[in-house]
Amino acid sequence: MNNLSLHNKLKFFEFLNDELTLSELVNFIFNSKELEKELGKEIYTDLILLHRNNKNEIGPIKEYVSKIVPESDFETWKLTELLKRFINEPKKIQEYLDIFYDLYCGTFDEFRGGFNLGYVFLEHLGLNYFWWMDEHYLRYAFGWNWKSEYKKTLNNLEFYHQQLRPIAEKILNAINQGDIKIISKGKYEITEELKQELEPNKIFNLKHPE
């Protein structure tokens, strides 16, 4: 649906990314004067009927919406938004690194079944051992002293963020400039130079405060 305006396309992106509730989406559909024209009467009517027939079941609506917007556009938006938030919100570094890890490994496709390929260019962010600074890892590595180590990590989030932010900025710029082109979920094209830099099978080593 390349005829969708950017505003309307973003609403669908936010819904697919669980940032817009089903009731908010329904209100948007009914109150958008331009949406029927952009989607066409048939698709617009299908959306309304799908909601009426499924009430509060979000799955069928999500599946239908995922066919309305190009997957490459949604995945590109999702990645760029995540990278921008990671860059600008250092205190949420653990939350975002957790998401990068899932995107690197690949995720289960609720609509098609099976697992999607991951974005290997997120290797430095998704597999950096800082991601493993959770209770399980800390108990294994530090035993009874794990809480002390965890507190040290929390007190130095911005220190770690300063090291990882340039990597996120490089990936974001590469996507914006077309050096990384998202084709579909987990499928992409990347320049050879960036591939060697971002997918080297040798994870960026974080420095720790002295």
PDB file of C-alpha atoms in Angstrom:
ATOM      1  CA  MET A   1       0.000   0.000   0.000  1.00  0.00           C
ATOM      2  CA  ASN A   2       2.400   2.656  -1.197  1.00  0.00           C
ATOM      3  CA  ASN A   3      -0.482   5.178  -1.382  1.00  0.00           C
ATOM      4  CA  LEU A   4      -0.644   5.477   2.391  1.00  0.00           C
ATOM      5  CA  SER A   5       0.423   8.835   3.773  1.00  0.00           C
ATOM      6  CA  LEU A   6       3.321   8.817   6.209  1.00  0.00           C
ATOM      7  CA  HIS A   7       1.010   9.704   9.104  1.00  0.00           C
ATOM      8  CA  ASN A   8      -1.358   6.821   8.419  1.00  0.00           C
ATOM      9  CA  LYS A   9       1.457   4.396   7.775  1.00  0.00           C
ATOM     10  CA  LEU A  10       3.025   5.300  11.129  1.00  0.00           C
ATOM     11  CA  LYS A  11      -0.238   4.520  12.915  1.00  0.00           C
ATOM     12  CA  PHE A  12      -0.182   1.003  11.502  1.00  0.00           C
ATOM     13  CA  PHE A  13       3.509   0.652  12.401  1.00  0.00           C
ATOM     14  CA  GLU A  14       2.795   1.672  15.984  1.00  0.00           C
ATOM     15  CA  PHE A  15      -0.031  -0.859  16.196  1.00  0.00           C
ATOM     16  CA  LEU A  16       2.148  -3.686  14.860  1.00  0.00           C
ATOM     17  CA  ASN A  17       4.840  -2.678  17.344  1.00  0.00           C
ATOM     18  CA  ASP A  18       2.393  -2.767  20.286  1.00  0.00           C
ATOM     19  CA  GLU A  19       2.624   0.985  20.793  1.00  0.00           C
ATOM     20  CA  LEU A  20      -0.983   1.566  19.764  1.00  0.00           C
ATOM     21  CA  THR A  21      -3.832  -0.375  21.375  1.00  0.00           C
ATOM     22  CA  LEU A  22      -6.567  -2.071  19.394  1.00  0.00           C
ATOM     23  CA  SER A  23      -9.147   0.475  20.601  1.00  0.00           C
ATOM     24  CA  GLU A  24      -6.837   3.331  19.570  1.00  0.00           C
ATOM     25  CA  LEU A  25      -6.407   1.748  16.132  1.00  0.00           C
ATOM     26  CA  VAL A  26     -10.160   1.359  15.724  1.00  0.00           C
ATOM     27  CA  ASN A  27     -10.711   5.003  16.660  1.00  0.00           C
ATOM     28  CA  PHE A  28      -8.054   5.998  14.175  1.00  0.00           C
ATOM     29  CA  ILE A  29      -9.687   3.949  11.393  1.00  0.00           C
ATOM     30  CA  PHE A  30     -13.160   5.371  12.006  1.00  0.00           C
ATOM     31  CA  ASN A  31     -11.979   8.972  12.428  1.00  0.00           C
ATOM     32  CA  SER A  32      -9.530   9.159   9.524  1.00  0.00           C
ATOM     33  CA  LYS A  33     -11.246  10.756   6.565  1.00  0.00           C
ATOM     34  CA  GLU A  34      -8.389  10.052   4.184  1.00  0.00           C
ATOM     35  CA  LEU A  35      -7.750   6.418   5.137  1.00  0.00           C
ATOM     36  CA  GLU A  36     -10.616   4.922   3.110  1.00  0.00           C
ATOM     37  CA  LYS A  37      -9.442   6.818   0.047  1.00  0.00           C
ATOM     38  CA  GLU A  38      -5.828   5.701   0.532  1.00  0.00           C
ATOM     39  CA  LEU A  39      -6.623   2.044   1.262  1.00  0.00           C
ATOM     40  CA  GLY A  40      -9.509   1.671  -1.137  1.00  0.00           C
ATOM     41  CA  LYS A  41     -13.089   0.882  -0.149  1.00  0.00           C
ATOM     42  CA  GLU A  42     -12.619  -2.914  -0.119  1.00  0.00           C
ATOM     43  CA  ILE A  43      -9.645  -3.001   2.259  1.00  0.00           C
ATOM     44  CA  TYR A  44     -11.096  -0.272   4.457  1.00  0.00           C
ATOM     45  CA  THR A  45     -14.385  -2.190   4.767  1.00  0.00           C
ATOM     46  CA  ASP A  46     -12.515  -5.440   5.463  1.00  0.00           C
ATOM     47  CA  LEU A  47     -10.743  -3.784   8.380  1.00  0.00           C
ATOM     48  CA  ILE A  48     -14.015  -2.621   9.901  1.00  0.00           C
ATOM     49  CA  LEU A  49     -15.716  -5.992   9.423  1.00  0.00           C
ATOM     50  CA  LEU A  50     -12.677  -7.829  10.791  1.00  0.00           C
ATOM     51  CA  HIS A  51     -12.901  -5.817  13.988  1.00  0.00           C
ATOM     52  CA  ARG A  52     -16.661  -6.335  14.322  1.00  0.00           C
ATOM     53  CA  ASN A  53     -16.336 -10.086  13.779  1.00  0.00           C
ATOM     54  CA  ASN A  54     -13.399 -10.529  16.158  1.00  0.00           C
ATOM     55  CA  LYS A  55     -14.243  -7.920  18.785  1.00  0.00           C
ATOM     56  CA  ASN A  56     -11.197  -7.639  21.067  1.00  0.00           C
ATOM     57  CA  GLU A  57      -9.073 -10.326  19.398  1.00  0.00           C
ATOM     58  CA  ILE A  58      -5.940  -8.496  18.319  1.00  0.00           C
ATOM     59  CA  GLY A  59      -4.293 -11.374  16.394  1.00  0.00           C
ATOM     60  CA  PRO A  60      -6.482 -11.365  13.253  1.00  0.00           C
ATOM     61  CA  ILE A  61      -6.321  -7.565  13.054  1.00  0.00           C
ATOM     62  CA  LYS A  62      -2.535  -7.580  13.347  1.00  0.00           C
ATOM     63  CA  GLU A  63      -2.224 -10.225  10.671  1.00  0.00           C
ATOM     64  CA  TYR A  64      -4.389  -8.216   8.271  1.00  0.00           C
ATOM     65  CA  VAL A  65      -2.596  -4.932   9.012  1.00  0.00           C
ATOM     66  CA  SER A  66       0.761  -6.637   8.415  1.00  0.00           C
ATOM     67  CA  LYS A  67      -0.412  -7.287   4.844  1.00  0.00           C
ATOM     68  CA  ILE A  68      -1.459  -3.668   4.331  1.00  0.00           C
ATOM     69  CA  VAL A  69       1.915  -2.051   5.034  1.00  0.00           C
ATOM     70  CA  PRO A  70       5.095  -3.261   3.299  1.00  0.00           C
ATOM     71  CA  GLU A  71       7.094  -5.486   5.617  1.00  0.00           C
ATOM     72  CA  SER A  72      10.347  -3.822   4.557  1.00  0.00           C
ATOM     73  CA  ASP A  73       8.966  -0.403   5.549  1.00  0.00           C
ATOM     74  CA  PHE A  74       7.772  -1.624   8.936  1.00  0.00           C
ATOM     75  CA  GLU A  75      11.022  -3.433   9.755  1.00  0.00           C
ATOM     76  CA  THR A  76      13.075  -0.412   8.696  1.00  0.00           C
ATOM     77  CA  TRP A  77      10.951   1.877  10.860  1.00  0.00           C
ATOM     78  CA  LYS A  78      11.115  -0.513  13.822  1.00  0.00           C
ATOM     79  CA  LEU A  79      14.907  -0.766  13.676  1.00  0.00           C
ATOM     80  CA  THR A  80      15.519   2.944  13.185  1.00  0.00           C
ATOM     81  CA  GLU A  81      13.160   3.859  16.043  1.00  0.00           C
ATOM     82  CA  LEU A  82      14.862   1.382  18.358  1.00  0.00           C
ATOM     83  CA  LEU A  83      18.316   2.659  17.435  1.00  0.00           C
ATOM     84  CA  LYS A  84      17.282   6.286  17.972  1.00  0.00           C
ATOM     85  CA  ARG A  85      15.804   5.470  21.364  1.00  0.00           C
ATOM     86  CA  PHE A  86      18.904   3.556  22.369  1.00  0.00           C
ATOM     87  CA  ILE A  87      21.084   6.488  21.343  1.00  0.00           C
ATOM     88  CA  ASN A  88      19.005   9.043  23.245  1.00  0.00           C
ATOM     89  CA  GLU A  89      18.017   7.081  26.361  1.00  0.00           C
ATOM     90  CA  PRO A  90      21.170   5.813  28.104  1.00  0.00           C
ATOM     91  CA  LYS A  91      19.332   4.864  31.298  1.00  0.00           C
ATOM     92  CA  LYS A  92      17.324   2.243  29.375  1.00  0.00           C
ATOM     93  CA  ILE A  93      20.400   0.553  27.944  1.00  0.00           C
ATOM     94  CA  GLN A  94      19.584  -2.855  29.441  1.00  0.00           C
ATOM     95  CA  GLU A  95      16.043  -2.854  28.063  1.00  0.00           C
ATOM     96  CA  TYR A  96      17.209  -1.983  24.571  1.00  0.00           C
ATOM     97  CA  LEU A  97      20.158  -4.384  24.554  1.00  0.00           C
ATOM     98  CA  ASP A  98      17.688  -7.103  25.462  1.00  0.00           C
ATOM     99  CA  ILE A  99      15.601  -6.228  22.390  1.00  0.00           C
ATOM    100  CA  PHE A 100      18.714  -6.078  20.192  1.00  0.00           C
ATOM    101  CA  TYR A 101      19.594  -9.577  21.389  1.00  0.00           C
ATOM    102  CA  ASP A 102      16.204 -10.926  20.289  1.00  0.00           C
ATOM    103  CA  LEU A 103      16.458  -9.167  16.924  1.00  0.00           C
ATOM    104  CA  TYR A 104      19.974 -10.531  16.427  1.00  0.00           C
ATOM    105  CA  CYS A 105      18.921 -14.101  17.209  1.00  0.00           C
ATOM    106  CA  GLY A 106      15.669 -13.991  15.288  1.00  0.00           C
ATOM    107  CA  THR A 107      12.111 -14.172  16.553  1.00  0.00           C
ATOM    108  CA  PHE A 108       9.099 -16.453  16.188  1.00  0.00           C
ATOM    109  CA  ASP A 109       6.694 -15.329  13.486  1.00  0.00           C
ATOM    110  CA  GLU A 110       3.218 -15.402  15.018  1.00  0.00           C
ATOM    111  CA  PHE A 111       1.538 -15.144  11.630  1.00  0.00           C
ATOM    112  CA  ARG A 112       3.612 -17.438   9.402  1.00  0.00           C
ATOM    113  CA  GLY A 113       4.879 -19.849  12.030  1.00  0.00           C
ATOM    114  CA  GLY A 114       8.527 -20.786  12.475  1.00  0.00           C
ATOM    115  CA  PHE A 115      11.429 -18.500  13.289  1.00  0.00           C
ATOM    116  CA  ASN A 116      12.608 -15.476  11.350  1.00  0.00           C
ATOM    117  CA  LEU A 117      16.257 -14.924  10.620  1.00  0.00           C
ATOM    118  CA  GLY A 118      18.017 -12.406  12.817  1.00  0.00           C
ATOM    119  CA  TYR A 119      19.815  -9.167  11.950  1.00  0.00           C
ATOM    120  CA  VAL A 120      23.453 -10.177  12.238  1.00  0.00           C
ATOM    121  CA  PHE A 121      24.622  -6.564  11.899  1.00  0.00           C
ATOM    122  CA  LEU A 122      23.293  -6.053  15.458  1.00  0.00           C
ATOM    123  CA  GLU A 123      25.958  -8.453  16.734  1.00  0.00           C
ATOM    124  CA  HIS A 124      27.963  -5.900  18.746  1.00  0.00           C
ATOM    125  CA  LEU A 125      24.825  -4.652  20.473  1.00  0.00           C
ATOM    126  CA  GLY A 126      22.890  -7.904  20.777  1.00  0.00           C
ATOM    127  CA  LEU A 127      25.716 -10.206  21.827  1.00  0.00           C
ATOM    128  CA  ASN A 128      27.851  -7.875  23.890  1.00  0.00           C
ATOM    129  CA  TYR A 129      28.414  -9.597  27.191  1.00  0.00           C
ATOM    130  CA  PHE A 130      27.010  -6.580  29.033  1.00  0.00           C
ATOM    131  CA  TRP A 131      23.619  -7.945  27.961  1.00  0.00           C
ATOM    132  CA  TRP A 132      24.256 -10.973  30.144  1.00  0.00           C
ATOM    133  CA  MET A 133      24.483  -8.865  33.299  1.00  0.00           C
ATOM    134  CA  ASP A 134      21.276 -10.316  34.667  1.00  0.00           C
ATOM    135  CA  GLU A 135      20.701 -12.161  37.902  1.00  0.00           C
ATOM    136  CA  HIS A 136      21.327 -15.628  36.436  1.00  0.00           C
ATOM    137  CA  TYR A 137      24.659 -14.651  34.920  1.00  0.00           C
ATOM    138  CA  LEU A 138      25.739 -12.673  37.969  1.00  0.00           C
ATOM    139  CA  ARG A 139      24.938 -15.504  40.392  1.00  0.00           C
ATOM    140  CA  TYR A 140      26.955 -17.868  38.228  1.00  0.00           C
ATOM    141  CA  ALA A 141      29.924 -15.514  37.851  1.00  0.00           C
ATOM    142  CA  PHE A 142      30.062 -13.832  41.272  1.00  0.00           C
ATOM    143  CA  GLY A 143      28.155 -16.082  43.660  1.00  0.00           C
ATOM    144  CA  TRP A 144      27.056 -14.418  46.883  1.00  0.00           C
ATOM    145  CA  ASN A 145      28.562 -11.101  45.728  1.00  0.00           C
ATOM    146  CA  TRP A 146      26.304 -10.792  42.677  1.00  0.00           C
ATOM    147  CA  LYS A 147      24.155  -7.967  44.063  1.00  0.00           C
ATOM    148  CA  SER A 148      27.215  -5.807  44.585  1.00  0.00           C
ATOM    149  CA  GLU A 149      28.309  -6.358  40.992  1.00  0.00           C
ATOM    150  CA  TYR A 150      24.818  -5.618  39.728  1.00  0.00           C
ATOM    151  CA  LYS A 151      24.773  -2.330  41.624  1.00  0.00           C
ATOM    152  CA  LYS A 152      28.099  -1.358  40.046  1.00  0.00           C
ATOM    153  CA  THR A 153      26.619  -1.985  36.604  1.00  0.00           C
ATOM    154  CA  LEU A 154      23.551   0.134  37.327  1.00  0.00           C
ATOM    155  CA  ASN A 155      25.739   2.978  38.574  1.00  0.00           C
ATOM    156  CA  ASN A 156      27.727   2.973  35.338  1.00  0.00           C
ATOM    157  CA  LEU A 157      25.072   2.668  32.645  1.00  0.00           C
ATOM    158  CA  GLU A 158      26.077   5.920  30.965  1.00  0.00           C
ATOM    159  CA  PHE A 159      29.734   4.843  30.946  1.00  0.00           C
ATOM    160  CA  TYR A 160      28.796   1.718  28.971  1.00  0.00           C
ATOM    161  CA  HIS A 161      26.340   3.634  26.819  1.00  0.00           C
ATOM    162  CA  GLN A 162      29.069   6.015  25.650  1.00  0.00           C
ATOM    163  CA  GLN A 163      30.969   3.057  24.220  1.00  0.00           C
ATOM    164  CA  LEU A 164      28.001   1.419  22.510  1.00  0.00           C
ATOM    165  CA  ARG A 165      26.312   4.563  21.198  1.00  0.00           C
ATOM    166  CA  PRO A 166      28.757   5.040  18.249  1.00  0.00           C
ATOM    167  CA  ILE A 167      27.947   1.512  17.070  1.00  0.00           C
ATOM    168  CA  ALA A 168      24.213   2.265  17.148  1.00  0.00           C
ATOM    169  CA  GLU A 169      24.820   5.563  15.337  1.00  0.00           C
ATOM    170  CA  LYS A 170      26.811   3.791  12.615  1.00  0.00           C
ATOM    171  CA  ILE A 171      24.027   1.252  12.047  1.00  0.00           C
ATOM    172  CA  LEU A 172      21.349   3.954  12.046  1.00  0.00           C
ATOM    173  CA  ASN A 173      23.274   6.052   9.510  1.00  0.00           C
ATOM    174  CA  ALA A 174      23.874   2.984   7.351  1.00  0.00           C
ATOM    175  CA  ILE A 175      20.140   2.207   7.230  1.00  0.00           C
ATOM    176  CA  ASN A 176      19.239   5.829   6.493  1.00  0.00           C
ATOM    177  CA  GLN A 177      21.839   6.030   3.712  1.00  0.00           C
ATOM    178  CA  GLY A 178      20.882   2.687   2.174  1.00  0.00           C
ATOM    179  CA  ASP A 179      24.125   0.894   3.014  1.00  0.00           C
ATOM    180  CA  ILE A 180      21.931  -1.519   4.970  1.00  0.00           C
ATOM    181  CA  LYS A 181      18.676  -2.207   3.143  1.00  0.00           C
ATOM    182  CA  ILE A 182      15.940  -4.148   4.906  1.00  0.00           C
ATOM    183  CA  ILE A 183      14.083  -6.479   2.528  1.00  0.00           C
ATOM    184  CA  SER A 184      11.845  -8.310   5.004  1.00  0.00           C
ATOM    185  CA  LYS A 185      12.010  -9.541   8.588  1.00  0.00           C
ATOM    186  CA  GLY A 186      15.565 -10.808   9.107  1.00  0.00           C
ATOM    187  CA  LYS A 187      16.486 -10.411   5.434  1.00  0.00           C
ATOM    188  CA  TYR A 188      18.652  -7.521   4.326  1.00  0.00           C
ATOM    189  CA  GLU A 189      21.449  -6.326   2.079  1.00  0.00           C
ATOM    190  CA  ILE A 190      24.621  -4.820   3.517  1.00  0.00           C
ATOM    191  CA  THR A 191      27.791  -3.429   1.953  1.00  0.00           C
ATOM    192  CA  GLU A 192      30.863  -5.621   2.213  1.00  0.00           C
ATOM    193  CA  GLU A 193      32.732  -2.977   4.205  1.00  0.00           C
ATOM    194  CA  LEU A 194      29.988  -2.751   6.821  1.00  0.00           C
ATOM    195  CA  LYS A 195      29.591  -6.520   6.883  1.00  0.00           C
ATOM    196  CA  GLN A 196      33.240  -6.916   7.877  1.00  0.00           C
ATOM    197  CA  GLU A 197      32.894  -4.237  10.542  1.00  0.00           C
ATOM    198  CA  LEU A 198      29.523  -5.167  12.030  1.00  0.00           C
ATOM    199  CA  GLU A 199      29.499  -8.948  11.485  1.00  0.00           C
ATOM    200  CA  PRO A 200      33.066 -10.001  12.335  1.00  0.00           C
ATOM    201  CA  ASN A 201      32.221 -12.885  14.734  1.00  0.00           C
ATOM    202  CA  LYS A 202      34.279 -11.020  17.306  1.00  0.00           C
ATOM    203  CA  ILE A 203      32.134  -9.021  19.667  1.00  0.00           C
ATOM    204  CA  PHE A 204      33.048  -5.466  20.658  1.00  0.00           C
ATOM    205  CA  ASN A 205      34.727  -5.600  24.074  1.00  0.00           C
ATOM    206  CA  LEU A 206      33.339  -3.150  26.615  1.00  0.00           C
ATOM    207  CA  LYS A 207      35.718  -1.378  28.932  1.00  0.00           C
ATOM    208  CA  HIS A 208      34.771  -1.155  32.591  1.00  0.00           C
ATOM    209  CA  PRO A 209      35.328   1.724  35.012  1.00  0.00           C
ATOM    210  CA  GLU A 210      38.636   1.515  36.838  1.00  0.00           C
TER     211      GLU A 210
END
